[in-house]
Short mmCIF file of N, CA and C and ligand atoms in Angstrom, two decimals:
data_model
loop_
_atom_site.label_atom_id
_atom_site.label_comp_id
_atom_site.label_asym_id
_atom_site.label_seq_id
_atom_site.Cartn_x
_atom_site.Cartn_y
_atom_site.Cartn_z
N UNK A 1 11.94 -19.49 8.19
CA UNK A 1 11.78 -18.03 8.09
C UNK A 1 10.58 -17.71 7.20
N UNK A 2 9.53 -17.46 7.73
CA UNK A 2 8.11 -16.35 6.90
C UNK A 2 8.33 -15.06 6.54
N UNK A 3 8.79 -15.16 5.23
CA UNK A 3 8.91 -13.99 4.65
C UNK A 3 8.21 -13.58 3.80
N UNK A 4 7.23 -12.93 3.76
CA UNK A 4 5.88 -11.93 3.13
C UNK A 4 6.22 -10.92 2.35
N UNK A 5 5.27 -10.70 1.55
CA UNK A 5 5.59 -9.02 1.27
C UNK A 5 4.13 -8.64 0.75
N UNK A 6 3.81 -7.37 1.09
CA UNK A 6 2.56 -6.11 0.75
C UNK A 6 3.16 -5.56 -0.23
N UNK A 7 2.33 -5.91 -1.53
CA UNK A 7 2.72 -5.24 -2.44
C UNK A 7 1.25 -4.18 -2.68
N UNK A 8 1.85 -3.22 -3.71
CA UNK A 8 0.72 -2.14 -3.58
C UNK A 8 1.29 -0.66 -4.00
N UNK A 9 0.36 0.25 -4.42
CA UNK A 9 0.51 1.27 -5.16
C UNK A 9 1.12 2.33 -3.35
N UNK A 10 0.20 2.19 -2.87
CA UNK A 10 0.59 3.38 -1.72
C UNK A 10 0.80 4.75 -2.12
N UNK A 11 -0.61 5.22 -2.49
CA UNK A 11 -0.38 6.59 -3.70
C UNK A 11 -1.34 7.51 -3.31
N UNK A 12 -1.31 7.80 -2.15
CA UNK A 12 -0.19 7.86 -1.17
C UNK A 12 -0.70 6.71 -0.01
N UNK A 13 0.33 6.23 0.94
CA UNK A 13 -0.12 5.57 1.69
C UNK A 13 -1.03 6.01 2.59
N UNK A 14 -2.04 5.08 3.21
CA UNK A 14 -2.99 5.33 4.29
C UNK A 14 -3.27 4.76 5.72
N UNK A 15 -3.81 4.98 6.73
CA UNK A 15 -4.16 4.38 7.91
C UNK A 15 -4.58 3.12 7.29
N UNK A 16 -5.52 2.82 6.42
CA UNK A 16 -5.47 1.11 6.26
C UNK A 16 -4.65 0.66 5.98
N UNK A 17 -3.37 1.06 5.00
CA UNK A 17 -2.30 0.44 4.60
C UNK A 17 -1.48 0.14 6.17
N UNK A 18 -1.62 1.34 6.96
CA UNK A 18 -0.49 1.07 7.86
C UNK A 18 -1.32 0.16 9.21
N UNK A 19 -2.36 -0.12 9.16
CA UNK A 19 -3.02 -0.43 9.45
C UNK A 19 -2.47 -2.46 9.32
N UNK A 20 -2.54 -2.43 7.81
CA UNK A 20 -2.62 -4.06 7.40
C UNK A 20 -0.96 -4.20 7.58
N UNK A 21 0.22 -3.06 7.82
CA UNK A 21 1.67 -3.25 7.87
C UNK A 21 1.81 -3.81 9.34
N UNK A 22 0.59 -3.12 9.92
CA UNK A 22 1.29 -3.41 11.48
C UNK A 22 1.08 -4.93 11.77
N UNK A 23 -0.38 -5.11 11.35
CA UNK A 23 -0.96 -6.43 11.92
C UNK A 23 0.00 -7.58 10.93
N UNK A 24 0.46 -7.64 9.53
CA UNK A 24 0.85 -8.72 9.13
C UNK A 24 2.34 -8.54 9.59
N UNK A 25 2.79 -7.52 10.17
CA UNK A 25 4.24 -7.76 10.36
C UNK A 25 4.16 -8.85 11.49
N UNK A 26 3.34 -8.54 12.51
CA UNK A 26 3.08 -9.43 14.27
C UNK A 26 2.75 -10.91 13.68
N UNK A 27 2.45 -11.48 12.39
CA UNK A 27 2.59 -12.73 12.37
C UNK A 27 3.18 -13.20 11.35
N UNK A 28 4.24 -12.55 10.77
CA UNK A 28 5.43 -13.40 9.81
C UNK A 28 6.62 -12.88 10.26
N UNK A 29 7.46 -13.75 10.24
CA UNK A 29 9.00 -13.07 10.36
C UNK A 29 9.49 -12.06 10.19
N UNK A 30 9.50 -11.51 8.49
CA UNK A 30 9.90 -10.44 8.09
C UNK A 30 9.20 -10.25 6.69
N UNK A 31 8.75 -8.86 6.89
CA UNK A 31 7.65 -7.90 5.80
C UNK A 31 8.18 -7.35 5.07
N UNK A 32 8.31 -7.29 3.58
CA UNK A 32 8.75 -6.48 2.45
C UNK A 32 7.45 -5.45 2.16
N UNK A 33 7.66 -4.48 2.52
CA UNK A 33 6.58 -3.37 1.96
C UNK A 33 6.98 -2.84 0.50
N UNK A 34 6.47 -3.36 -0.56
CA UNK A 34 6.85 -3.17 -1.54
C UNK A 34 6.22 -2.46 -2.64
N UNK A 35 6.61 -1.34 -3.18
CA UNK A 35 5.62 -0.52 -4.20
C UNK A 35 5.72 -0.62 -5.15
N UNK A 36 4.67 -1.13 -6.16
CA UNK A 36 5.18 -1.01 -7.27
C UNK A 36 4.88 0.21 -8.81
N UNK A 37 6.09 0.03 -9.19
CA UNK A 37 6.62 0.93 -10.55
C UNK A 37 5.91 0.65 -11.39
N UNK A 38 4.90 1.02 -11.44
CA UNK A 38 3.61 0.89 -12.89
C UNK A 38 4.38 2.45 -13.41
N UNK A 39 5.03 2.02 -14.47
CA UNK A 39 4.99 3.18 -15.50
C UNK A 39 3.58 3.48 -16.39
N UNK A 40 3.01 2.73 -16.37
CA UNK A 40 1.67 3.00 -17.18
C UNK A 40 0.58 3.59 -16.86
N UNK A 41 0.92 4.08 -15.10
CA UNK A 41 0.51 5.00 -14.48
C UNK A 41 0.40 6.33 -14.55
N UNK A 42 -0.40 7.36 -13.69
CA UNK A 42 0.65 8.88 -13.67
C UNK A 42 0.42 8.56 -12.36
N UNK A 43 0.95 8.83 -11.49
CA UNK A 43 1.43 8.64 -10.10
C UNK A 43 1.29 9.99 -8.99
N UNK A 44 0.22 10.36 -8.01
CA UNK A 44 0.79 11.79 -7.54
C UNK A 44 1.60 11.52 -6.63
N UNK A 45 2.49 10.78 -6.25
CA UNK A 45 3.95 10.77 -5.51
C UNK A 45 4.73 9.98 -6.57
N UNK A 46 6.03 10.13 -6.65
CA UNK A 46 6.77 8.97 -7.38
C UNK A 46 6.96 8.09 -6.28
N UNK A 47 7.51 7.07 -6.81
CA UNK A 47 8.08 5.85 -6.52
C UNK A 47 8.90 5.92 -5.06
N UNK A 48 10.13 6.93 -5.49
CA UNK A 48 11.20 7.46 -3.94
C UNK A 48 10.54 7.80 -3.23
N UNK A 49 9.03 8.62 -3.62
CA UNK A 49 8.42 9.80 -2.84
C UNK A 49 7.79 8.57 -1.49
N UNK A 50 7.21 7.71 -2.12
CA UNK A 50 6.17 6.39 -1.73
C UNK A 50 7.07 5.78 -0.46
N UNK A 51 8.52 5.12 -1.16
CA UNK A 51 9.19 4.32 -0.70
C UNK A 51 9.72 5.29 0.88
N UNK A 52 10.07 6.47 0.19
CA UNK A 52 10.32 7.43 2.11
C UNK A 52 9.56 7.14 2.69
N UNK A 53 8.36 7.57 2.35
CA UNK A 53 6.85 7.85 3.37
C UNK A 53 7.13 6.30 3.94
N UNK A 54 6.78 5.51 3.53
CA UNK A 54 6.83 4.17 4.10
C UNK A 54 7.93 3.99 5.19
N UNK A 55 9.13 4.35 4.80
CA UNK A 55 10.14 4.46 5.39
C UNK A 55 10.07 4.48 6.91
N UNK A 56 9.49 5.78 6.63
CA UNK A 56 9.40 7.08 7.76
C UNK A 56 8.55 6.01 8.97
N UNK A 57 7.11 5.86 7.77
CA UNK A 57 6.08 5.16 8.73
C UNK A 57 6.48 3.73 9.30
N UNK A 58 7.41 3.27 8.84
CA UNK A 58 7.88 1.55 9.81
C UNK A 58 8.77 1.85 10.32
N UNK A 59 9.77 2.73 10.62
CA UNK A 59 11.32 3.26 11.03
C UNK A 59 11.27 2.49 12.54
N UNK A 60 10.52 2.36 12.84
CA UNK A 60 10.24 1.51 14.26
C UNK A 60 9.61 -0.27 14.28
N UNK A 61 9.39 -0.50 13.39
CA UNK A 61 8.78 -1.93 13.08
C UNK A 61 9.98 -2.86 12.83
N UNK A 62 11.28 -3.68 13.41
CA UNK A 62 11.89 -4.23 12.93
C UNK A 62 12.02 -5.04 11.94
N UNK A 63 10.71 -5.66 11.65
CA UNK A 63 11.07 -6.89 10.58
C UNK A 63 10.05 -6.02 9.41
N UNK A 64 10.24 -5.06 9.51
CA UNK A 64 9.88 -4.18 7.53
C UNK A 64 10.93 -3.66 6.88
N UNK A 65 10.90 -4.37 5.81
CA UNK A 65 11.43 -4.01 4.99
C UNK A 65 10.86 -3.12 4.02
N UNK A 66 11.48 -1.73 3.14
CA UNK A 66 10.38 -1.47 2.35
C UNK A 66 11.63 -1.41 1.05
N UNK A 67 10.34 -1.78 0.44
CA UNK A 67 11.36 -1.78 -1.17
C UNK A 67 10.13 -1.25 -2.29
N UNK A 68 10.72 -1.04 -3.59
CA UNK A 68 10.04 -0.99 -4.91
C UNK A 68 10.02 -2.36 -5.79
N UNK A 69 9.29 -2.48 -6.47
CA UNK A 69 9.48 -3.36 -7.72
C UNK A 69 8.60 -3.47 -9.04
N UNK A 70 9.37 -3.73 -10.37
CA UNK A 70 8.68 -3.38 -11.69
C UNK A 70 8.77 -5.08 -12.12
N UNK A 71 7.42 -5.19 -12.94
CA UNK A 71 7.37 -6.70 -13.66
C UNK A 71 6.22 -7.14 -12.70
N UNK A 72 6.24 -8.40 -12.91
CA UNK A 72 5.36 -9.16 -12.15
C UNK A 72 5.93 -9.65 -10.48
N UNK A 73 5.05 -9.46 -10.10
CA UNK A 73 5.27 -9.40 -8.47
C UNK A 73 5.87 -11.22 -8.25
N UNK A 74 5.37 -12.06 -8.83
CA UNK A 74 5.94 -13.58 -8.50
C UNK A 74 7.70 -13.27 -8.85
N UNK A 75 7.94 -12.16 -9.92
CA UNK A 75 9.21 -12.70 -10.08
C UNK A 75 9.85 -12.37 -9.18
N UNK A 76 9.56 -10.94 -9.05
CA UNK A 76 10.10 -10.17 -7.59
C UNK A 76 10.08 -10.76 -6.20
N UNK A 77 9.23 -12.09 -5.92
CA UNK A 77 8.76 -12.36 -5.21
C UNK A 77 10.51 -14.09 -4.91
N UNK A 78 10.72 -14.28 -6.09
CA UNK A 78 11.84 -14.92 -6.33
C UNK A 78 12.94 -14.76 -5.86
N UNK A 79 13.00 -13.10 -6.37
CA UNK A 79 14.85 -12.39 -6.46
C UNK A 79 14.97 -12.37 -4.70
N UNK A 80 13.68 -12.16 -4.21
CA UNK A 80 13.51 -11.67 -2.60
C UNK A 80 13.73 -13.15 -1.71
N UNK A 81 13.09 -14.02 -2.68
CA UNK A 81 12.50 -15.39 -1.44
C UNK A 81 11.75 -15.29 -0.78
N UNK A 82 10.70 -14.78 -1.01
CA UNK A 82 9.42 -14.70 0.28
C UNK A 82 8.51 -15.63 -0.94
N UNK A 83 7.49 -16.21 0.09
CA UNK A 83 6.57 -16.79 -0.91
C UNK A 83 5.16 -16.54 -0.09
N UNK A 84 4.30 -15.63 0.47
CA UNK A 84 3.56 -15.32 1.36
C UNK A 84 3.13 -14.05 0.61
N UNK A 85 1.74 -13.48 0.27
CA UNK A 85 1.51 -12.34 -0.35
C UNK A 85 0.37 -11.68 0.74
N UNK A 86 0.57 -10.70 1.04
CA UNK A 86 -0.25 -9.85 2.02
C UNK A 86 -1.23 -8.96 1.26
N UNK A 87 -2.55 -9.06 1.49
CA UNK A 87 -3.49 -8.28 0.77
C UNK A 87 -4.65 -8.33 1.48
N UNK A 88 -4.96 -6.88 1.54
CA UNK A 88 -6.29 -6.50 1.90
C UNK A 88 -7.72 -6.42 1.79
N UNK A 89 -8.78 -7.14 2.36
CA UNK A 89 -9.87 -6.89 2.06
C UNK A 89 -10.63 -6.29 2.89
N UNK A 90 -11.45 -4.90 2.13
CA UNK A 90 -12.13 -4.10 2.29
C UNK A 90 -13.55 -4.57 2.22
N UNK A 91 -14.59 -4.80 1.56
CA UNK A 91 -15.50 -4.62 1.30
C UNK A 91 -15.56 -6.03 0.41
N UNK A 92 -16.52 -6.55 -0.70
CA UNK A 92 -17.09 -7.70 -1.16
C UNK A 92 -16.78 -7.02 -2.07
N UNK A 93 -16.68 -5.98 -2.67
CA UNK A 93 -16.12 -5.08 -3.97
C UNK A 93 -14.49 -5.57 -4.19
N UNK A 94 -14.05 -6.06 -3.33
CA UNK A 94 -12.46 -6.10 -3.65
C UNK A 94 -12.32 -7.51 -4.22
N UNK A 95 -13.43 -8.51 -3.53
CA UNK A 95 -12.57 -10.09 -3.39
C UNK A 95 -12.67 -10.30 -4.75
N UNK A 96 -13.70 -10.23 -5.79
CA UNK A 96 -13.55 -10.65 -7.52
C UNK A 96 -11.79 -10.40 -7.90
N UNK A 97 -11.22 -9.21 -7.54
CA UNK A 97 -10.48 -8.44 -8.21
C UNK A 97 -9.23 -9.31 -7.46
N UNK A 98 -9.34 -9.28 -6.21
CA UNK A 98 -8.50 -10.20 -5.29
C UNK A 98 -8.08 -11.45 -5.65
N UNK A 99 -9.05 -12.35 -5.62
CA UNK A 99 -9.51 -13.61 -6.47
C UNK A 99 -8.52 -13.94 -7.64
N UNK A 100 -8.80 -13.02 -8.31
CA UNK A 100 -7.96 -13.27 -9.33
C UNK A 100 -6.75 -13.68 -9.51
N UNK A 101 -6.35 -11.92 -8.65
CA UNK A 101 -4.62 -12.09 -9.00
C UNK A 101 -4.02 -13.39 -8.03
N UNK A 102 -4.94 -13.69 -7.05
CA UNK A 102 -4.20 -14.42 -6.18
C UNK A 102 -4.14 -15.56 -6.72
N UNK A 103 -5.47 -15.88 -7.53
CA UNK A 103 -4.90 -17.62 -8.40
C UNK A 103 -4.36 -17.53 -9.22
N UNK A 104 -3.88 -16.21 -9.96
CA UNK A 104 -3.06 -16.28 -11.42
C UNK A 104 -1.95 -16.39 -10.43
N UNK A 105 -1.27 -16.09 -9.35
CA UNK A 105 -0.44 -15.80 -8.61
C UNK A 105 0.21 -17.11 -8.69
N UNK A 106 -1.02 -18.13 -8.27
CA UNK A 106 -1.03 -19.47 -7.68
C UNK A 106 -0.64 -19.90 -9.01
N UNK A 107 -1.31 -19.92 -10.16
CA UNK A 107 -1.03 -20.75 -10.90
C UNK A 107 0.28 -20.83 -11.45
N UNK A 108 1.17 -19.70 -11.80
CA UNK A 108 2.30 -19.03 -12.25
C UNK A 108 3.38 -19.60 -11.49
N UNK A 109 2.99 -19.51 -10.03
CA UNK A 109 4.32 -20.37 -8.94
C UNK A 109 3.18 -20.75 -7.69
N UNK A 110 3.34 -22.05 -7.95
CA UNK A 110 2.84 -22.60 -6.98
C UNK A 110 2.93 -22.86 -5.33
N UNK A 111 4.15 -22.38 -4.98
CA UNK A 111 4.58 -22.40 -3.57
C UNK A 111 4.50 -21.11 -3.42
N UNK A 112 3.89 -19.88 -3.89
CA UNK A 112 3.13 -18.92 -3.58
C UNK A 112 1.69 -19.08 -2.81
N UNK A 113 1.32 -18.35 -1.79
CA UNK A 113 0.22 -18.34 -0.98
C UNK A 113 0.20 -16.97 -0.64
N UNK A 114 -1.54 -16.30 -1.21
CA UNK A 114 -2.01 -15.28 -0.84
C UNK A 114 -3.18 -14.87 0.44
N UNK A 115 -2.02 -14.40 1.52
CA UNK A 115 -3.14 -14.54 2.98
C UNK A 115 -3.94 -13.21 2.75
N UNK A 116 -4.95 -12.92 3.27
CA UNK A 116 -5.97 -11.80 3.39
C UNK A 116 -6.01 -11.66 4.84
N UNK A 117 -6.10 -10.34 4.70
CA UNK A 117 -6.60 -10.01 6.66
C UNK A 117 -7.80 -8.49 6.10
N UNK A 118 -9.01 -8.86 6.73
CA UNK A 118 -9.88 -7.59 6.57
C UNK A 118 -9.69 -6.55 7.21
N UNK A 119 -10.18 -5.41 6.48
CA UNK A 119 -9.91 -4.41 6.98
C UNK A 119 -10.43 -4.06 8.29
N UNK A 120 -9.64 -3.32 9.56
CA UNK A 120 -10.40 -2.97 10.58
C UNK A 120 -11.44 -2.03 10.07
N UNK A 121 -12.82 -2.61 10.73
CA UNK A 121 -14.28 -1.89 10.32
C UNK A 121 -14.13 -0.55 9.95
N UNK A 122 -13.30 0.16 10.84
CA UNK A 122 -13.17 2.12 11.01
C UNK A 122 -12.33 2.55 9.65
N UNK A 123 -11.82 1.22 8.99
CA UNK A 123 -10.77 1.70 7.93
C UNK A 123 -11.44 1.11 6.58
N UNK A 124 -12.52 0.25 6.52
CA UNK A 124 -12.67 -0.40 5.54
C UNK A 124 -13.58 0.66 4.51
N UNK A 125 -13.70 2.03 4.92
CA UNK A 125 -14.02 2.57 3.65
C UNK A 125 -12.76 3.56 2.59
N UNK A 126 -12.07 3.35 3.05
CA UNK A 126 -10.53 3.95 2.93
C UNK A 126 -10.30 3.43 1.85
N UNK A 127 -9.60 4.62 0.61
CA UNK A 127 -8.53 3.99 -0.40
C UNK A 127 -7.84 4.87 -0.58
N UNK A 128 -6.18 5.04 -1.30
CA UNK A 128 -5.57 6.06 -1.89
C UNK A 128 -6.46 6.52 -2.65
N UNK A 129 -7.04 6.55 -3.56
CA UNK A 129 -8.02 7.15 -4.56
C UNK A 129 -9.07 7.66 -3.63
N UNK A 130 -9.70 7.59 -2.63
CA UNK A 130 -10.43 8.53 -1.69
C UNK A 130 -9.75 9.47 -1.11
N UNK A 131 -8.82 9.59 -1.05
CA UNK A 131 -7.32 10.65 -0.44
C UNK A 131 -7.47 11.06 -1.03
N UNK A 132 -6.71 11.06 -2.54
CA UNK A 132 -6.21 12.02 -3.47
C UNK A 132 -7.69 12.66 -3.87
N UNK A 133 -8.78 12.35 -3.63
CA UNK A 133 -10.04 13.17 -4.36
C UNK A 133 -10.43 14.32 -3.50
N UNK A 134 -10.04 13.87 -2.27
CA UNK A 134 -10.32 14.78 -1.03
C UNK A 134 -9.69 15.85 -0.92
N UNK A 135 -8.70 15.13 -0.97
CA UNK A 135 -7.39 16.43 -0.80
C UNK A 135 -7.51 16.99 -2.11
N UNK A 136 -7.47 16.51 -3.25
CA UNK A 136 -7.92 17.52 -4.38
C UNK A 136 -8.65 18.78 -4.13
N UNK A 137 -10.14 18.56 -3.45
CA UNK A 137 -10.89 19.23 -3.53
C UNK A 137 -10.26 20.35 -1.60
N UNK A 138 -9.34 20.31 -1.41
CA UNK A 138 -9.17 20.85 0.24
C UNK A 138 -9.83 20.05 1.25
N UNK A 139 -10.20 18.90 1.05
CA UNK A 139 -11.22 18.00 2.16
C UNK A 139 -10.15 17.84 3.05
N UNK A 140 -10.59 17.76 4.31
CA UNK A 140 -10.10 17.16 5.68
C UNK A 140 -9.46 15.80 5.51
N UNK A 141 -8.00 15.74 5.30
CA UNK A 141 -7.50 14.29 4.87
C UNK A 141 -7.15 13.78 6.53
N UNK A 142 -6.83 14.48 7.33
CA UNK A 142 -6.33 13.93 8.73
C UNK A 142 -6.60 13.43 9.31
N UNK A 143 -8.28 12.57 8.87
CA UNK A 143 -8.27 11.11 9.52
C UNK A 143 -8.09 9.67 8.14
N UNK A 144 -7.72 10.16 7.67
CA UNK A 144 -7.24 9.17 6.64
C UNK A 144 -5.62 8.64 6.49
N UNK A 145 -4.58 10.09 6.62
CA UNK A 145 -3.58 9.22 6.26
C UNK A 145 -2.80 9.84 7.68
N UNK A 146 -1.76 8.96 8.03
CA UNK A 146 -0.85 9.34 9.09
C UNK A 146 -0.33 10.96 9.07
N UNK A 147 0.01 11.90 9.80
CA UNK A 147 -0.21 13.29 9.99
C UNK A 147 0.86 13.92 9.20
N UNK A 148 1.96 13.07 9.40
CA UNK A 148 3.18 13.76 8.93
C UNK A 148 2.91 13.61 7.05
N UNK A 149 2.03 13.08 6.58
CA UNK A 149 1.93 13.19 5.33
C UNK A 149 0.74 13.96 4.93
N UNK A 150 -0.23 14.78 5.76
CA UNK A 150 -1.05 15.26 5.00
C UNK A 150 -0.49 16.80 4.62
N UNK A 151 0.46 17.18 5.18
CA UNK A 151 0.80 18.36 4.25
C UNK A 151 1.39 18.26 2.99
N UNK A 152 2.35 16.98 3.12
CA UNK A 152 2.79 16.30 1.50
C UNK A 152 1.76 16.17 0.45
N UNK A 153 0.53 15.89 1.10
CA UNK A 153 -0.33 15.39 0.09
C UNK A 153 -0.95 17.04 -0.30
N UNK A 154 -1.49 17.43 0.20
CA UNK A 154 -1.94 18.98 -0.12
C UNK A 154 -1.14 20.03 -0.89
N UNK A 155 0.61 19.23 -0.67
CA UNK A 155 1.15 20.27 -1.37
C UNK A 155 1.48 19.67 -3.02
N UNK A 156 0.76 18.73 -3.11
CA UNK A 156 1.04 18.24 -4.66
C UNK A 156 -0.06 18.92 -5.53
N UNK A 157 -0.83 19.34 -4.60
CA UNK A 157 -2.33 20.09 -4.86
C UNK A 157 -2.57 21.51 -4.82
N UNK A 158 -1.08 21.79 -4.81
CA UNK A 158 -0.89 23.18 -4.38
C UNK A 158 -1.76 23.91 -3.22
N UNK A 159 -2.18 23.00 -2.35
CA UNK A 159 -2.99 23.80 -1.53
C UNK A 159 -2.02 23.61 0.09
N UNK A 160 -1.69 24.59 1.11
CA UNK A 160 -1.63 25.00 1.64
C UNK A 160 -1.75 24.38 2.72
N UNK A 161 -3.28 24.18 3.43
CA UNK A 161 -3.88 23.77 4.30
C UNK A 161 -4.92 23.30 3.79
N UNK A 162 -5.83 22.98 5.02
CA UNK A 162 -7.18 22.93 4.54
C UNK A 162 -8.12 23.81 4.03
N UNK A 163 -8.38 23.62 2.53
CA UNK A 163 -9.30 24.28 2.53
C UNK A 163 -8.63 26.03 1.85
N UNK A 164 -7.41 26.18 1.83
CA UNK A 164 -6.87 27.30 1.74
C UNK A 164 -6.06 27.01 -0.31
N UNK A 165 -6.48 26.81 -1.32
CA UNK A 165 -6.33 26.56 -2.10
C UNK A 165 -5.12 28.15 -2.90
N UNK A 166 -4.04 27.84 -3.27
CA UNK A 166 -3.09 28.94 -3.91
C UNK A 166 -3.88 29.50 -5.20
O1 PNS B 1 -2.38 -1.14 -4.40
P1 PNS B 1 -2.80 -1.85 -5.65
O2 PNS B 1 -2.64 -0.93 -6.84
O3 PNS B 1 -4.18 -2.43 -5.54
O4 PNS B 1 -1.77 -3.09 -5.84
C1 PNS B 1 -1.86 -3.94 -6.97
C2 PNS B 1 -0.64 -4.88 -7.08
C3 PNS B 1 0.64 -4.08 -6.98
C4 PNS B 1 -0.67 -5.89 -5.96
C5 PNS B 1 -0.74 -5.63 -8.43
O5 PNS B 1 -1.06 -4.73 -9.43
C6 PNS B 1 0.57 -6.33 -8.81
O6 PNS B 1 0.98 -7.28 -8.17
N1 PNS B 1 1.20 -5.84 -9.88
C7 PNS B 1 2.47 -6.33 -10.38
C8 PNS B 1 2.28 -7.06 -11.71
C9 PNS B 1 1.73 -8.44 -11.44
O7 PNS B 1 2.42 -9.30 -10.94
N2 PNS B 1 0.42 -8.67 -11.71
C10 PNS B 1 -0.20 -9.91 -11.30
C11 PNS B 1 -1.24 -10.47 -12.07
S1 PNS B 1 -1.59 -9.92 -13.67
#
């Protein structure tokens, strides 16, 4: 049994996220979509808010699971039994940062393995932090995140619609 998990802020989730859910679910058994609880954050969705949306967005994907988790992702990675880490690369800006966690990953528990799948080209300029700046300002978020969430996201912003600011 290949059991994986995407760990990740999803703040709010996006077409690349759901993007890298679809493709790593089609080659492991079963996917833990997992968010994690940085309290040291400020967060513009909480945690429940994250874990629905996700919900909502795999409700059709059989082998996703979505969950939360606080601490270090190897331990979480224990309580679960998956030993497979799903992570995205965007751009040559990500792999230093990538790099890292994936050998501290390695070094910490060794029957851990961090696969990468790049981003599809149309998505690789995409981040939650390009969302939330957009939609801050009333920008056109509706080719960025799946539809049923861009009014969620606008309304943390008190705005309305597009462009229509309270
Ligand atoms: O979507 P993000 O914010 O880029 O995801 C980062 C994430 C959640 C993968 C990473 O911060 C993480 O695994 N955090 C849990 C704590 C941990 O295990 N850190 C690992 C090395 S210090």
């Amino acid at each position: 049994m290949k059991r994986a998990i995407y760990p990740g802020s999803f703040d709010p989730v996006t077409f690349g996220h759901e993007d890298m859910i679809l493709r790593s679910a089609a080659i492991v058994d079963e996917l833990y979509v997992a968010v994690l609880n940085n309290s040291s954050k400020n967060p513009l969705f909480s945690v429940d808010e994250r874990v629905s949306m996700l919900r909502e967005l795999t409700r059709d994907i059989p082998n996703v699971v979505v969950t939360s988790f606080d601490g270090l992702l190897i331990d979480y990675m224990k309580e679960i039994d998956a030993n497979i880490i799903v992570r995205g690369l965007r751009a040559v800006t990500d792999f230093e940062y990538e790099l890292q966690i994936a050998e501290i990953n390695r070094v910490e528990s060794p029957t851990v393995e961090t696969i990468f799948l790049t981003a599809s080209p149309n998505l690789s300029y995409l981040s939650s932090s390009i969302v939330r700046e957009f939609a801050l300002y009333g920008g056109d978020i509706s080719k960025l995140v799946p539809e049923q969430f861009v009014e969620r996201i606008y309304a943390k912003y008190d705005i309305k619609k597009r462009g229509a600011k309270n």
